[in-house]
Coordinates of C-alpha atoms in Angstrom, one line a residue:
Chain A
D1 CA 58.1 47.1 -18.0
T2 CA 61.2 44.8 -18.1
G3 CA 63.6 47.3 -16.6
V4 CA 65.3 47.2 -13.2
S5 CA 62.7 47.8 -10.5
Q6 CA 63.4 49.1 -7.1
N7 CA 61.1 49.7 -4.1
P8 CA 60.2 51.5 -2.1
R9 CA 61.0 54.6 -4.1
H10 CA 61.1 56.8 -1.0
K11 CA 61.6 55.9 2.6
I12 CA 61.6 58.3 5.5
T13 CA 62.7 56.8 8.8
K14 CA 63.8 57.8 12.2
R15 CA 67.4 57.4 13.3
G16 CA 68.0 54.0 14.8
Q17 CA 65.3 52.2 12.7
N18 CA 66.1 49.4 10.2
V19 CA 65.2 49.8 6.6
T20 CA 65.2 47.3 3.7
F21 CA 65.3 48.0 0.0
R22 CA 64.4 45.6 -2.8
C23 CA 65.8 45.4 -6.3
D24 CA 64.4 43.2 -9.1
P25 CA 66.9 43.2 -11.9
I26 CA 66.2 42.5 -15.6
S27 CA 65.4 38.8 -15.7
E28 CA 68.3 37.5 -17.8
H29 CA 70.9 39.6 -15.9
N30 CA 72.9 37.5 -13.5
R31 CA 75.1 40.4 -12.3
L32 CA 73.7 42.9 -9.8
Y33 CA 75.2 45.9 -8.2
W34 CA 74.2 48.3 -5.4
Y35 CA 75.4 51.8 -5.4
R36 CA 74.8 54.8 -3.1
Q37 CA 74.6 58.3 -4.4
T38 CA 74.5 61.5 -2.4
L39 CA 73.7 65.0 -3.7
G40 CA 76.2 66.3 -6.2
Q41 CA 78.3 63.1 -6.2
G42 CA 78.6 60.2 -8.6
P43 CA 77.4 56.7 -7.7
E44 CA 79.5 55.0 -5.0
F45 CA 80.0 51.3 -5.2
L46 CA 78.5 49.2 -2.3
T47 CA 78.4 45.6 -3.4
Y48 CA 78.2 43.2 -6.3
F49 CA 76.5 39.8 -6.9
Q50 CA 77.1 37.3 -9.6
N51 CA 74.0 35.1 -9.4
E52 CA 73.5 34.5 -5.6
A53 CA 77.2 34.9 -4.7
Q54 CA 78.3 38.2 -3.2
L55 CA 81.7 38.7 -4.8
E56 CA 82.6 42.2 -3.8
K57 CA 81.8 44.4 -0.9
S58 CA 83.0 48.0 -0.4
R59 CA 85.2 48.7 2.6
L60 CA 83.0 51.7 3.0
L61 CA 80.1 49.4 3.8
S62 CA 79.8 49.2 7.6
D63 CA 78.6 46.1 9.4
R64 CA 75.2 47.8 9.7
F65 CA 74.7 47.2 5.9
S66 CA 73.9 43.8 4.6
A67 CA 72.8 42.6 1.1
E68 CA 71.4 39.3 -0.1
R69 CA 70.4 37.8 -3.3
P70 CA 69.1 34.4 -2.1
K71 CA 68.1 32.8 -5.4
G72 CA 70.1 34.8 -7.8
S73 CA 67.1 36.9 -8.8
F74 CA 65.9 39.8 -6.7
S75 CA 68.2 41.4 -4.1
T76 CA 67.7 43.2 -0.8
L77 CA 69.8 45.8 0.9
E78 CA 69.2 46.2 4.6
I79 CA 70.5 49.0 6.8
Q80 CA 70.3 48.5 10.5
R81 CA 70.3 51.2 13.2
T82 CA 70.1 53.9 10.5
E83 CA 72.1 57.1 11.0
Q84 CA 71.5 60.5 9.4
G85 CA 74.6 60.0 7.3
D86 CA 72.9 57.1 5.6
S87 CA 70.5 59.5 3.9
A88 CA 71.1 59.0 0.2
M89 CA 69.7 57.5 -3.0
Y90 CA 70.4 53.8 -3.2
L91 CA 70.7 52.6 -6.8
C92 CA 70.6 49.1 -8.0
A93 CA 72.0 48.1 -11.4
S94 CA 72.2 44.9 -13.4
R95 CA 73.9 43.6 -16.5
P96 CA 74.1 40.3 -18.3
G97 CA 76.8 37.8 -17.7
G98 CA 79.1 36.2 -20.3
S99 CA 80.9 39.4 -21.1
N100 CA 83.4 41.7 -19.3
T101 CA 82.0 44.7 -21.1
G102 CA 78.6 46.1 -21.4
E103 CA 76.3 48.8 -19.9
L104 CA 74.9 48.9 -16.4
F105 CA 71.1 49.2 -16.4
F106 CA 70.1 51.2 -13.4
G107 CA 66.8 51.2 -11.5
E108 CA 65.1 54.5 -10.5
G109 CA 66.6 54.2 -7.0
S110 CA 65.3 54.2 -3.5
R111 CA 65.7 57.5 -1.7
L112 CA 66.3 57.2 2.0
T113 CA 65.8 60.1 4.4
V114 CA 66.9 59.5 8.0
L115 CA 65.5 62.1 10.5
Chain B
G1 CA 92.5 52.0 -5.3
Q2 CA 91.3 53.2 -8.6
Q3 CA 90.1 56.8 -8.9
V4 CA 88.2 58.5 -11.6
M5 CA 88.1 62.3 -11.7
Q6 CA 86.0 64.6 -13.8
I7 CA 86.2 68.2 -14.6
P8 CA 84.6 70.6 -14.6
Q9 CA 82.1 70.0 -11.8
Y10 CA 79.6 72.5 -13.3
Q11 CA 79.1 74.1 -16.6
H12 CA 76.5 76.7 -17.5
V13 CA 76.2 77.4 -21.3
Q14 CA 73.9 79.3 -23.5
E15 CA 71.8 77.1 -25.8
G16 CA 73.8 76.6 -29.0
E17 CA 77.2 76.7 -27.3
D18 CA 79.5 73.7 -27.1
F19 CA 80.3 71.7 -24.0
T20 CA 83.1 69.4 -23.0
T21 CA 83.7 67.3 -19.9
Y22 CA 86.9 65.5 -19.1
C23 CA 87.5 62.3 -17.3
N24 CA 90.9 61.1 -15.9
S25 CA 91.7 57.8 -14.3
S26 CA 94.6 57.1 -11.9
T27 CA 95.1 53.7 -13.7
T28 CA 94.9 52.4 -17.2
L29 CA 91.3 51.4 -18.1
S30 CA 90.2 48.4 -20.1
N31 CA 87.2 50.4 -21.2
I32 CA 85.3 53.5 -20.2
Q33 CA 81.6 54.2 -20.2
W34 CA 79.6 57.4 -20.2
Y35 CA 76.2 57.9 -18.5
K36 CA 73.7 60.7 -18.3
Q37 CA 71.5 61.4 -15.3
R38 CA 68.7 63.9 -15.8
P39 CA 67.5 65.9 -12.8
G40 CA 65.6 63.6 -10.5
G41 CA 66.4 60.6 -12.7
H42 CA 68.8 57.7 -12.7
P43 CA 72.0 57.2 -14.7
V44 CA 71.4 56.0 -18.2
F45 CA 74.1 54.5 -20.4
L46 CA 75.3 56.5 -23.3
I47 CA 78.3 54.7 -24.8
Q48 CA 81.3 52.5 -24.1
L49 CA 84.8 53.0 -25.5
V50 CA 87.3 50.1 -25.6
K51 CA 90.2 50.8 -27.9
S52 CA 93.1 53.2 -27.4
G53 CA 92.4 56.5 -29.2
E54 CA 88.9 55.5 -30.1
V55 CA 86.4 58.2 -31.2
K56 CA 82.7 57.6 -31.3
K57 CA 79.9 59.9 -32.3
Q58 CA 76.2 60.0 -31.5
K59 CA 74.6 62.8 -33.3
R60 CA 75.9 66.0 -31.6
L61 CA 77.9 64.0 -29.0
T62 CA 81.5 63.0 -29.6
F63 CA 83.3 60.6 -27.2
Q64 CA 87.1 60.1 -27.1
F65 CA 89.3 57.6 -25.3
G66 CA 92.9 58.6 -24.8
E67 CA 95.8 56.8 -26.4
A68 CA 97.0 55.7 -23.0
K69 CA 93.5 54.7 -22.0
K70 CA 93.7 56.8 -18.9
N71 CA 91.5 59.7 -20.0
S72 CA 88.3 60.3 -21.9
S73 CA 86.2 63.3 -23.0
L74 CA 82.6 64.0 -24.0
H75 CA 82.0 66.9 -26.3
I76 CA 78.5 68.2 -27.2
T77 CA 78.2 70.5 -30.2
A78 CA 75.5 73.1 -30.2
T79 CA 73.9 72.3 -26.9
Q80 CA 70.1 72.1 -26.5
T81 CA 67.9 72.3 -23.4
T82 CA 67.4 68.6 -23.6
D83 CA 71.1 68.1 -22.9
V84 CA 70.6 69.3 -19.3
G85 CA 71.8 66.8 -16.8
T86 CA 74.8 65.4 -15.1
Y87 CA 77.3 63.4 -17.2
F88 CA 79.3 60.7 -15.5
C89 CA 82.2 58.6 -16.8
A90 CA 82.7 55.1 -15.3
G91 CA 85.6 52.7 -15.5
P92 CA 85.7 49.1 -14.4
E93 CA 88.0 47.5 -12.0
Y94 CA 90.3 44.9 -13.6
N95 CA 87.8 42.0 -12.8
F96 CA 84.7 44.0 -13.8
N97 CA 83.2 43.3 -10.4
K98 CA 82.8 47.0 -9.8
F99 CA 82.7 50.2 -11.8
Y100 CA 84.1 53.5 -10.5
F101 CA 82.2 56.5 -11.3
G102 CA 83.5 60.0 -11.6
S103 CA 81.9 62.8 -9.6
G104 CA 80.1 64.0 -12.7
T105 CA 79.8 67.3 -14.6
K106 CA 76.5 69.0 -14.2
L107 CA 75.4 70.8 -17.4
N108 CA 72.9 73.6 -17.4
V109 CA 71.7 75.0 -20.7
K110 CA 70.1 78.4 -20.8
P111 CA 67.5 78.9 -23.6

């Protein structure tokens, strides 16, 4: 399968714990996005990487959230000191570079439940 | 910042009826994309519109981009149960570093 891969698919954690999600984009895609989606809402932008550079970060992203893409391939999204309001689906998407148009390819998401 | 709004939020139709969802942006868009998310699934790209007034068709689906490039619509003719899901529009920011998604229209089709 050469699609966008995310893991874990589900994560249940207690409030105050740290969690980390991983995204493996389609191999030739140098642009990678993280989105958050809550029930009944559209995907909400979190952050954007072009290769290893984090070029955009949403103001909604508190300092408890950090994302990396160290070698311009896979990416991780870490949430520290989780809160119940962090419960959501975290979606990763990628797309190829070289064009300012083109579809986003989404992974199946990592669902976080904070108890 | 840019806002993308969609109406209606929900639509329940009988199989065979038509369905339309509307998308409006607070700013002019360079292009607009449509995605479908099945229940329990992830968004899947349907189409991209780039030109002012553009109309594209995919079988029973017709997509339009407004003349002012600030609104768009998706029309499904003769809905089928396989059309069930949430339809999102998405518009890019000027530098394409982020895409803003509408809140979606959830379509339910009764057989």
